[in-house]
Coordinates of C-alpha atoms and ligand atoms in Angstrom, one line a residue:
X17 CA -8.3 4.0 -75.0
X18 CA -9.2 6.0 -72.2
X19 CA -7.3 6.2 -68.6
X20 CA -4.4 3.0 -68.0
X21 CA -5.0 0.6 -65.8
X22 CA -2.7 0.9 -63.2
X23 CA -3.7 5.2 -63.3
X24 CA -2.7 7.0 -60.1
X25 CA -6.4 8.2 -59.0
X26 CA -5.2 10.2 -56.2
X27 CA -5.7 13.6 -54.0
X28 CA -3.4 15.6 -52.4
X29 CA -2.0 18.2 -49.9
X30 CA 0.8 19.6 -47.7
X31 CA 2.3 19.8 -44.3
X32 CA 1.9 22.9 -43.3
X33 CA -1.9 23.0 -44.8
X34 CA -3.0 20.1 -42.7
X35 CA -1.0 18.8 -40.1
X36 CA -1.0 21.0 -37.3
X37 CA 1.4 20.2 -34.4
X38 CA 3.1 23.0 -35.2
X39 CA 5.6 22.4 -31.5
X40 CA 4.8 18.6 -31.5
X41 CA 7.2 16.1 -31.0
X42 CA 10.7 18.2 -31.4
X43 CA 9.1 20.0 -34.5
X44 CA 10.5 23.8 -34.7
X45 CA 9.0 26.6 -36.4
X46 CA 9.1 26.7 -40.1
X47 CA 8.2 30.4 -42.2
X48 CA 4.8 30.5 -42.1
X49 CA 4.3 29.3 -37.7
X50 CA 7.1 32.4 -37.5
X51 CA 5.8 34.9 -39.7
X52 CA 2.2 34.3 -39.9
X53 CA 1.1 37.4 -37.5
X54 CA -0.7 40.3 -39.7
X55 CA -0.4 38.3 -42.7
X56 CA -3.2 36.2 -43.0
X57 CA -6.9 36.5 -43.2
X58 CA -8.9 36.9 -40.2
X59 CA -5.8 36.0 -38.1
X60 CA -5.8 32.5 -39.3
X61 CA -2.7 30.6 -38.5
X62 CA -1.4 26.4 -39.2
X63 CA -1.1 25.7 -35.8
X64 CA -4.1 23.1 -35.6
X65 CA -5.0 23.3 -39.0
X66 CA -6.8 19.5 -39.8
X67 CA -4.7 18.4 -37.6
X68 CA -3.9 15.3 -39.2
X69 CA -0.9 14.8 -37.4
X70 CA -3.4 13.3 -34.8
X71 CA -6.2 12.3 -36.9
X72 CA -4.1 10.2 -40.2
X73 CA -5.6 7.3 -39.4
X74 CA -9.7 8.9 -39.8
X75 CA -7.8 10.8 -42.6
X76 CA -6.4 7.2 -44.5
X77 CA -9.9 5.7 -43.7
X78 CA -11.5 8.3 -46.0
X79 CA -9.4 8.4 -48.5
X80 CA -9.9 4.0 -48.9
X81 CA -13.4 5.1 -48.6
X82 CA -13.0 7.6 -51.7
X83 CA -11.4 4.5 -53.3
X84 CA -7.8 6.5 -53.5
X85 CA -5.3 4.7 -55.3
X86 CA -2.7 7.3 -54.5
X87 CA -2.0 10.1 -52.0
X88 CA 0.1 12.9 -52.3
X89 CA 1.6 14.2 -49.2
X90 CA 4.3 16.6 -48.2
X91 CA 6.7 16.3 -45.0
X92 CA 7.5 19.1 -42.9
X93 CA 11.4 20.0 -43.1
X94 CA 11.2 21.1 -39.8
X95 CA 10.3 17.8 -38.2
X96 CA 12.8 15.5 -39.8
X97 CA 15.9 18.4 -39.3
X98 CA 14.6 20.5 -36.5
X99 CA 17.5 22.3 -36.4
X100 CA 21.4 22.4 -37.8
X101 CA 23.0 19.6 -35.5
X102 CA 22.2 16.7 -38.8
X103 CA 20.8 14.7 -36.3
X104 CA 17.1 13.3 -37.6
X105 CA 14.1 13.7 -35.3
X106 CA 13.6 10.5 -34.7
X107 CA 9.7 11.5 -34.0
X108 CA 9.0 13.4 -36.5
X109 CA 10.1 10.8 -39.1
X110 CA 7.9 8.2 -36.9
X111 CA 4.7 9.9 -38.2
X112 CA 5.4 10.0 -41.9
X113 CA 6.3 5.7 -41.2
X114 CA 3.6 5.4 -39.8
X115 CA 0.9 7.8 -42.4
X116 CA 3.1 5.4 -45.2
X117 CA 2.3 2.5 -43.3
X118 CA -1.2 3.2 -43.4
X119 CA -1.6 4.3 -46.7
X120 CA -0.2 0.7 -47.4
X121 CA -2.5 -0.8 -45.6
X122 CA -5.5 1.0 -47.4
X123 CA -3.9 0.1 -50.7
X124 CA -2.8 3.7 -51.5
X125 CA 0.5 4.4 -53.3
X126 CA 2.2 7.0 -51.2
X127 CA 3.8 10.3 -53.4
X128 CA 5.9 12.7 -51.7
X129 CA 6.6 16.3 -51.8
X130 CA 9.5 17.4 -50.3
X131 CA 9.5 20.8 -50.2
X132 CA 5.7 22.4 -50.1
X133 CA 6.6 26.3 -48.8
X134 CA 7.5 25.5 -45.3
X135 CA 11.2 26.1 -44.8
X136 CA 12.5 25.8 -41.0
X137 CA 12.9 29.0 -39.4
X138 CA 16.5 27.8 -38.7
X139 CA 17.1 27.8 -42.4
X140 CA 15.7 30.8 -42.8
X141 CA 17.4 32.7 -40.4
X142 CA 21.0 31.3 -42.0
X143 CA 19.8 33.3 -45.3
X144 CA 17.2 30.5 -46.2
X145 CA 17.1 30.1 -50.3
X146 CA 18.9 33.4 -51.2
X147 CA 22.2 31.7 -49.9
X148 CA 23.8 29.1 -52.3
X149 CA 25.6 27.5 -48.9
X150 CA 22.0 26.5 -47.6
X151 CA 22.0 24.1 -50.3
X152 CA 23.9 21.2 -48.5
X153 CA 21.0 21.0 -46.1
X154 CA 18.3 21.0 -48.0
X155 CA 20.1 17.9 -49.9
X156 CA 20.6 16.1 -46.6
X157 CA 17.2 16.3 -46.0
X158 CA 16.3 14.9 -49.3
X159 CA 18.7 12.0 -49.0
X160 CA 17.4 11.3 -45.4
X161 CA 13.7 11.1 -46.2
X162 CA 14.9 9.1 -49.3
X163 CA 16.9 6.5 -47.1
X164 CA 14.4 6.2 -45.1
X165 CA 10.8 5.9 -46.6
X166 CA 12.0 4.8 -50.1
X167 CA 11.6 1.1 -49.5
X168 CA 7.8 2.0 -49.2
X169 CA 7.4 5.5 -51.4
X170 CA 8.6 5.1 -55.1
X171 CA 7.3 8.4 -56.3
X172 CA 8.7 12.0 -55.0
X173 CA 8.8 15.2 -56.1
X174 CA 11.6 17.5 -54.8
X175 CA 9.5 21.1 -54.8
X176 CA 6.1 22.6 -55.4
X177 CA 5.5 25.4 -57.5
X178 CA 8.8 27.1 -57.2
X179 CA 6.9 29.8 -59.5
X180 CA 4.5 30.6 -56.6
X181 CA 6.6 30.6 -53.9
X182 CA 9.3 32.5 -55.2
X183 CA 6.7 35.2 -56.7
X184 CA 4.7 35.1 -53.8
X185 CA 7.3 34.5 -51.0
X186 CA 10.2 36.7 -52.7
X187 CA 8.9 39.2 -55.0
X188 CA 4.8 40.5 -54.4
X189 CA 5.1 39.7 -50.3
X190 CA 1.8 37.4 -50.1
X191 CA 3.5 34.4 -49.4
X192 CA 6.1 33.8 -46.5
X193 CA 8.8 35.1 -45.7
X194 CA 6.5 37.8 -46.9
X195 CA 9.7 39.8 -48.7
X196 CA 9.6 42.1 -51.5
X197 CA 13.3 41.6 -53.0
X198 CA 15.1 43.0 -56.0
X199 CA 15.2 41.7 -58.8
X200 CA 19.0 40.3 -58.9
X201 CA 17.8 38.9 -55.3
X202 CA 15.1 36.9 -56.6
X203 CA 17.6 36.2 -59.3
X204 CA 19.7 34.5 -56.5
X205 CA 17.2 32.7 -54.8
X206 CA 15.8 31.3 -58.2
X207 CA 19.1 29.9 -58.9
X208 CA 19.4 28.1 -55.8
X209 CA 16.5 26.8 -56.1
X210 CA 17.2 25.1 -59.1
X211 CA 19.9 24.2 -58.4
X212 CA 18.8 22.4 -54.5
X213 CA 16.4 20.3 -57.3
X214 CA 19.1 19.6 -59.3
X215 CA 21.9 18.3 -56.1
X216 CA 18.7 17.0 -54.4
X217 CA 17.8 14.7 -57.7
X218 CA 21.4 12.9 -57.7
X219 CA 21.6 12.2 -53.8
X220 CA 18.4 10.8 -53.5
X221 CA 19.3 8.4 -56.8
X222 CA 22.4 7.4 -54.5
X223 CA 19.9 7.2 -51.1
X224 CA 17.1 5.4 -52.6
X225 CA 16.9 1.8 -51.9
X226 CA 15.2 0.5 -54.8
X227 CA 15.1 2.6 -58.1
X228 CA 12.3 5.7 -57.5
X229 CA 10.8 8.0 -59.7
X230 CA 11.9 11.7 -59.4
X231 CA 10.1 14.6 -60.8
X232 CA 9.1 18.1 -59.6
X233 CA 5.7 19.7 -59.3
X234 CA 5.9 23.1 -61.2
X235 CA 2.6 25.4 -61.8
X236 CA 2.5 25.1 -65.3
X237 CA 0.8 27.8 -67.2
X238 CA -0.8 26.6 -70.4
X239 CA -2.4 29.2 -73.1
X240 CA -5.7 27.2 -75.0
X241 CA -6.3 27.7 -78.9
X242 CA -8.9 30.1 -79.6
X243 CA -10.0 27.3 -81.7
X244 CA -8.7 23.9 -83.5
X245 CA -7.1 25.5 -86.4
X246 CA -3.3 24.3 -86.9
X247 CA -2.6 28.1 -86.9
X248 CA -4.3 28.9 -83.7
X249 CA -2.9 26.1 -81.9
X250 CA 0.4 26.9 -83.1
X251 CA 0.2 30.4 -81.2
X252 CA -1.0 28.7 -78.5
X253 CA 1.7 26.6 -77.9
X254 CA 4.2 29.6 -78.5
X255 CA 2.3 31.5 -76.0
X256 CA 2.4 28.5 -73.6
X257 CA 6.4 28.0 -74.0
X258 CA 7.1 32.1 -74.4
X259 CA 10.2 31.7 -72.7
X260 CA 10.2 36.1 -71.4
X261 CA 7.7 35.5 -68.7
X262 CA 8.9 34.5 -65.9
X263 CA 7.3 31.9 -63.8
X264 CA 5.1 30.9 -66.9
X265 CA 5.6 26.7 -67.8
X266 CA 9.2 27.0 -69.7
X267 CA 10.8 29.4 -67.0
X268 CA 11.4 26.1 -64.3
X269 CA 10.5 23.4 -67.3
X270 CA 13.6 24.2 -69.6
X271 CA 16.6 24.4 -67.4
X272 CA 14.8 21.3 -65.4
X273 CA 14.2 19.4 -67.9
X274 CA 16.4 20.7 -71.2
X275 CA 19.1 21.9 -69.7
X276 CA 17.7 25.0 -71.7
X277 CA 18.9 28.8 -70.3
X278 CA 16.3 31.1 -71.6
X279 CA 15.1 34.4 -71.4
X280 CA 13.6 34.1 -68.5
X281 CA 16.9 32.3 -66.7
X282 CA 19.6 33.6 -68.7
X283 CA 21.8 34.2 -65.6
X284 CA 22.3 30.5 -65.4
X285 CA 25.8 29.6 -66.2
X286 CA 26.7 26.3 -68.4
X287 CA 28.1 25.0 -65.0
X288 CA 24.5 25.5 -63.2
X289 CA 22.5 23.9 -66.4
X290 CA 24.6 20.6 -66.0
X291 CA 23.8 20.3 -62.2
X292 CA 19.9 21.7 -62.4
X293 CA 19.3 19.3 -65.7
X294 CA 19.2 15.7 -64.1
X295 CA 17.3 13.1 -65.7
X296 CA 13.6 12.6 -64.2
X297 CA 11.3 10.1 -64.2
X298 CA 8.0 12.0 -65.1
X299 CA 6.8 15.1 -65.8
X300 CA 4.7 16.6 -63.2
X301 CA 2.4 19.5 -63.1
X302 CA -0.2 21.4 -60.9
X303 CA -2.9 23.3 -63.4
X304 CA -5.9 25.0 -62.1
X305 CA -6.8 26.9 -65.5
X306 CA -5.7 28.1 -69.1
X307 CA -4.4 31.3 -70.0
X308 CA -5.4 32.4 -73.6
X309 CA -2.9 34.2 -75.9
X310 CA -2.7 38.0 -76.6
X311 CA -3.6 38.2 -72.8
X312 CA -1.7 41.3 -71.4
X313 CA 0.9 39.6 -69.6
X314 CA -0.4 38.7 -65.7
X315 CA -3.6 39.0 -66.8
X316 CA -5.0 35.5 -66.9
X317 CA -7.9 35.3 -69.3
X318 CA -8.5 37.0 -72.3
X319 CA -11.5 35.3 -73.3
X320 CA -13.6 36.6 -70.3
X321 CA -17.1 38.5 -70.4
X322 CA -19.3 39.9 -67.8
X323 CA -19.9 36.9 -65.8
X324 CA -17.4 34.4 -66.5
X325 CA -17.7 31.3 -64.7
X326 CA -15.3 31.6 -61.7
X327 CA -14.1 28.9 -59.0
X328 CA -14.3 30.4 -55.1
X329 CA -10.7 31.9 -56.0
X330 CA -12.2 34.1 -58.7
X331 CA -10.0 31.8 -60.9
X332 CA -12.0 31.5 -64.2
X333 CA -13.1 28.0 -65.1
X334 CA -11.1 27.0 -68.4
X335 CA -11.6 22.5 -68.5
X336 CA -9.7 22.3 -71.9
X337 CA -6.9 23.5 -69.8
X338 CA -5.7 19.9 -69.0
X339 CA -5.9 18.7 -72.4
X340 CA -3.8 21.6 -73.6
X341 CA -1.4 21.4 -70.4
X342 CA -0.9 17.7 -71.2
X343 CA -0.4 17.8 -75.0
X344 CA 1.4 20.9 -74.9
X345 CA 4.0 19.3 -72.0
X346 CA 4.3 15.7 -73.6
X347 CA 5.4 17.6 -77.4
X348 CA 8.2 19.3 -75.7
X349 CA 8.9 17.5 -72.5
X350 CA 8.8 13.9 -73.8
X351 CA 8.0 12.6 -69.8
X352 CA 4.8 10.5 -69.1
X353 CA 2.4 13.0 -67.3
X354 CA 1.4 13.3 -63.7
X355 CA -1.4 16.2 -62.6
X356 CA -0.3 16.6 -59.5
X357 CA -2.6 19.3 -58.4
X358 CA -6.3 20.6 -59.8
X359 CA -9.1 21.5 -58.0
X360 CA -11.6 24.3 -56.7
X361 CA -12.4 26.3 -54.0
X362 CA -15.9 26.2 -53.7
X363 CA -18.4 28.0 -51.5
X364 CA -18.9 25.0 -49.9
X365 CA -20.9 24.3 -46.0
X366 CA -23.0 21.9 -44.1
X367 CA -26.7 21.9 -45.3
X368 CA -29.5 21.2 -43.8
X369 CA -29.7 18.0 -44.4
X370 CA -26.3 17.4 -42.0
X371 CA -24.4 17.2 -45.8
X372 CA -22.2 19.1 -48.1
X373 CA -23.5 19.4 -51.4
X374 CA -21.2 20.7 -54.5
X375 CA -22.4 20.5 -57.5
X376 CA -20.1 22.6 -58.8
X377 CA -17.0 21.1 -57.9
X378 CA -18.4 17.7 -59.6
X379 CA -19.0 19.3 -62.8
X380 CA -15.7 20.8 -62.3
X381 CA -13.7 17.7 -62.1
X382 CA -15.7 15.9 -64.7
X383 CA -14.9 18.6 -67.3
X384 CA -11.5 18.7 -66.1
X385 CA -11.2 14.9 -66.2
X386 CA -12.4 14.5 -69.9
X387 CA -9.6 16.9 -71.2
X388 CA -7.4 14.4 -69.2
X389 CA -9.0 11.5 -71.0
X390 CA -9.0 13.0 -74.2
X391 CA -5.3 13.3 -74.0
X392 CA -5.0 9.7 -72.9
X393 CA -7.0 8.8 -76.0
X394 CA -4.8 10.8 -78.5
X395 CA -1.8 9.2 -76.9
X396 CA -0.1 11.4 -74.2
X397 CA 1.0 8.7 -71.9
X398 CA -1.3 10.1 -68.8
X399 CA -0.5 8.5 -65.5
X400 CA -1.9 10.1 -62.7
X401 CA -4.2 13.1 -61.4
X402 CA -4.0 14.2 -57.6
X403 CA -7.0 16.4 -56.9
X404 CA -6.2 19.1 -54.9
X405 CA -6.9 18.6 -51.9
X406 CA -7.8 15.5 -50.2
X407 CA -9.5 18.1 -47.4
X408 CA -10.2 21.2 -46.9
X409 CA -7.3 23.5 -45.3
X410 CA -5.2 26.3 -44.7
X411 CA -5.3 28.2 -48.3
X412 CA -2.2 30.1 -47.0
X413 CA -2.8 33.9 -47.3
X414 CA -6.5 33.2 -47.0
X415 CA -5.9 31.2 -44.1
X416 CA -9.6 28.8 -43.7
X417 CA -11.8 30.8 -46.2
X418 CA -11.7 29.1 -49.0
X419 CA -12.2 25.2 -49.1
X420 CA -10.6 23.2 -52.1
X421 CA -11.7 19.5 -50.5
X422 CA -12.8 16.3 -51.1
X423 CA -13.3 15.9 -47.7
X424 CA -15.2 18.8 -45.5
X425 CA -13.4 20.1 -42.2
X426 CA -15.6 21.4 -39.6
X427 CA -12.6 23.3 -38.0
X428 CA -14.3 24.1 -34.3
X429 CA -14.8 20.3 -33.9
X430 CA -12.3 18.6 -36.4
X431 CA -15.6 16.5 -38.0
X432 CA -14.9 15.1 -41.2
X433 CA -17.6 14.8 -44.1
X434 CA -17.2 13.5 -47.6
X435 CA -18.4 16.3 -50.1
X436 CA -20.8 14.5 -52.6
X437 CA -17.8 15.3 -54.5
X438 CA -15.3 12.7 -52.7
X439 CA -18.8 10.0 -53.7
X440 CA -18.7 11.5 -57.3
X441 CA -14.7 11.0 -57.4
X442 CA -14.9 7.4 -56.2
X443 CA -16.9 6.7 -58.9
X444 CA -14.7 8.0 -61.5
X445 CA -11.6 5.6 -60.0
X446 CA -14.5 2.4 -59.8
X447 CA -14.8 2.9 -63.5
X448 CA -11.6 4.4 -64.1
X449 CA -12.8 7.6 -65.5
X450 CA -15.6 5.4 -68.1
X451 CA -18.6 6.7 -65.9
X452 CA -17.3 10.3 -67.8
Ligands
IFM1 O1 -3.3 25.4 -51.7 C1 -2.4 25.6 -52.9 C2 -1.3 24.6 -52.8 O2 -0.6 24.7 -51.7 C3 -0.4 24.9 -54.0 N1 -1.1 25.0 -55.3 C4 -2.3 25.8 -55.3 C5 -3.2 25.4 -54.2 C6 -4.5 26.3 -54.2 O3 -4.1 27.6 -54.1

C-alpha cells in the first residue's frame, strides 16, 4: 500500500529560527530578541539567523530542488501585530504573500504555524499567556493571518509544542521568558493556552475563505513495546496515554481533541473543555524518539546501554517511534496523521571536498520513514511528514551548535548547501517513499 499519492513530502521550520530581521520592516521585539542575553550558548542570538527574510526566494529554490511537496513555516506575531493598536503591519504580512506566493510557484503546498515560541514583547509585558485577557489578541491574530493568506494556505496549525514551551519557557527556565513559575502559575498559563487554541480554531473557521484544515502540532511522547506481544503492546499504549505526566501525548491530546479533563488537566472546568475541544481536521504531531515503559518518569529511555546510538542532541535513536506514534494516535485520536516535525541534529560541516556528507542523518530518516510506511500499510491513514528542518538554525538555547538541516547554513557568509541528505530525501518524494 505504501505512502498516498497526493502525501505531503515536506520540511519545516520557524520564524524566529530562520528569519532574521529581527527590527525589519515595523517588526518589534518578540521573547526571545528581548530576553536572549546570558541565555544562550556562546552568546548566540536570532537576529540574522538564515536570514530568510531576505534570502526566501534562494530558500524556495532549494526546497523545488529537494522536490518539496510541502513547506511548513511559522509567522512571526510580531510582524503582523507589532504592537496593541489592531492595526496589521502591512509589511510584515507582505513577506509571508510573497514566501506563499513563491512556494506556489515552485509547486509547494504552504502549512502554517501560528504560534512557534515567539510571542511579542508587547504581549508579554501585558502578562503574556498567564493572563486569560491576552487571549482576544492572540485570536485576532489568528483570524487576520487566516483572512488573509487562506485563499492560498489550506493547512494551519494554531501552536507548537505547547508541552515544550510551557516546560521550558514556564517551569525549568531554558526556554524564553526564561521563568521558573509555580505550579498553580503554570496551571494558569496552560489553561490559556488551551483555551487561545480552542477561540483561535472557531475564528479562523469564520475568517477562512474557503474551508481549511485546522490542527495543532503537540510533542507527542510515544512509549514502544518491548516486543510484539498483545501484552506488551498493551502496556505500551497505557504508558503512551498515562494521563499523570504532564506534557506527555494525552496531557494537550485529550482536552484538544476529547474534550477529555484528566489527571494531568483536572483544573479544567466543563466550561473550558467545551471551548478548548473544537473539531479539527487532522491530527498533528512532532516526534523525535520513543520512550519505553517502566522508564522512571523524565527519564527518556529505558532500554539504553553503554553506547546507545544518540542523535547530536544526545537524544537516543528509537525508528519504531513513528510507527508506534502513528498507530498509537490514529486508535485513540481517530484524525488522519500529519508528522509535522522529526529530524536530527547531526555533527554535520563542509568537507574537503567543498560538501556536507551525513550519513547518518540518511539512515536516520530512512529508518524513520519505514515506521511511517509501515503504518500506512497497516492502514493508519498517513498524510504527511515535515522533516525538521528545511535548514539548519537557531536550536534556541543552543543557539547555532547544533544543525537539524536539510539544507547546510554557512552562517559567516549565508551560503547554502544541500546535505547529501536533502539529495537522499528527494529521492524518497521521486518514488514516494518506494526507493525505502
Ligand atoms: O528546533 C526545535 C523546534 O523549534 C521545535 N521542535 C523541536 C526542534 C528541535 O529541538
Amino acid at each position: 500500500m505504501g505512502f498516498s499519492k497526493d502525501f505531503f513530502w515536506g520540511a519545516a521550520s520557524a520564524s524566529h529560527q530562520i528569519e532574521g530581521a529581527y527590527l525589519e520592516d515595523g517588526k518589534t521585539l518578540n521573547i526571545w530578541d528581548a530576553f536572549v542575553e546570558g541565555h544562550v550558548a556562546r552568546g548566540d542570538d536570532g537576529k540574522v539567523a538564515c536570514d530568510h527574510y531576505h534570502r526566501y526566494k534562494e530558500d524556495v529554490a532549494l526546497m523545488k530542488k529537494i522536490g518539496l511537496k510541502s513547506y511548513r513555516f511559522s509567522i512571526s506575531w510580531a510582524r503582523i501585530f507589532p504592537d496593541d493598536s489592531g492595526k496589521i503591519n502591512e509589511k510584515g504580512l507582505q513577506f509571508y504573500k510573497n514566501l506563499v506566493n513563491e512556494l506556489i510557484e515552485a509547486g509547494i503546498k504552504p502549512m502554517c504555524t501560528l504560534y512557534h515560541w515567539d510571542m511579542p514583547m508587547w504581549v508579554f509585558e501585558k502578562g503574556g499567556w498567564e493572563k486569560e485577557e491576552n487571549i482576544p489578541y492572540f485570536v485576532r491574530y489568528a483570524e487576520a493571518c487566516v483572512k488573509e493568506l487562506s485563499d492560498k494556505i489550506e493547512y494551519w496549525l494554531t501552536f507548537n509544542e505547547p508541552e515544550a514551551f510551557i516546560s521550558a519557557g514556564y517551569e525549568s527556565g531554558e526556554h524564553a521568558p526564561f521563568l521558573q513559575l509555580s505550579g498553580e502559575r503554570v496551571k494558569a498559563i496552560t489553561r490559556n493556552v488551551m483555551l487561545a487554541h480552542g477561540r483561535a480554531v472557531l475564528a479562523m473557521r469564520k475568517a477562512a475563505a474557503r474551508p481549511i484544515k485546522i490542527g495543532t502540532a503537540h510533542a507527542a511522547c510515544v512509549t514502544s513495546p518491548a516486543n510484539e506481544t498483545p501484552e506488551e503492546i498493551e502496556k505500551a499504549r497505557v504508558s503512551t496515554f498515562e494521563t499523570d505526566r504532564p506534557y506527555f501525548c494525552s496531557w494537550w491530546a485529550d482536552p484538544v481533541f476529547l474534550g477529555k479533563r484528566q489527571a494531568g488537566t483536572n483544573y479544567l472546568s466543563d466550561e473550558d473543555l467545551k471551548i478548548i475541544h473544537q473539531p479539527l481536521d487532522f491530527y498533528a504531531f512532532n516526534m523525535y524518539n520513543a520512550d519505553g515503559y517502566g522508564a522512571p518518569k523524565n527519564q527518556s529511555n529505558p532500554r539504553s546501554y553503554p553506547g546507545y546510538p544518540l542523535t547530536a542532541m544526545d537524544w537516543p535513536i528509537t525508528p519504531e517511534c513513528l510507527y508506534w506514534g502513528a498507530r498509537f494516535c490514529y486508535e485513540r485520536y481517530g484524525l488522519p496523521i500529519m508528522i509535522t516535525e522529526n529530524g536530527m541534529a547531526n555533527l554535520d560541516f563542509i568537507m574537503l571536498d567543498g560538501e556536507v556528507h551525513d550519513p547518518q542523518r540518511i539512515d536516520y530518516v530512512h529508518r524513520h520513514l519505514l515506521g511511517l510506511k509501515r503504518a500506512a500499510d497497516e492502514g493508519v491513514p498517513v498524510i504527511g511528514y515535515q522533516y525538521w528542518s528545511i535548514m539548519d538554525n537557531f536550536e534556541w538555547a543552543l543557539g547555532y551548535s547544533r544543525r537539524f538541516g536539510l539544507i547546510y547554513v554557512d552562517y559567516p557568509t549565508q551560503r547554502r548547501i544541500l546535505k547529501d541528505s536533502a539529495l537522499f530525501y528527494a529521492e524518497v518524494i521521486k518514488t514516494n517513499g518506494e526507493n525505502l
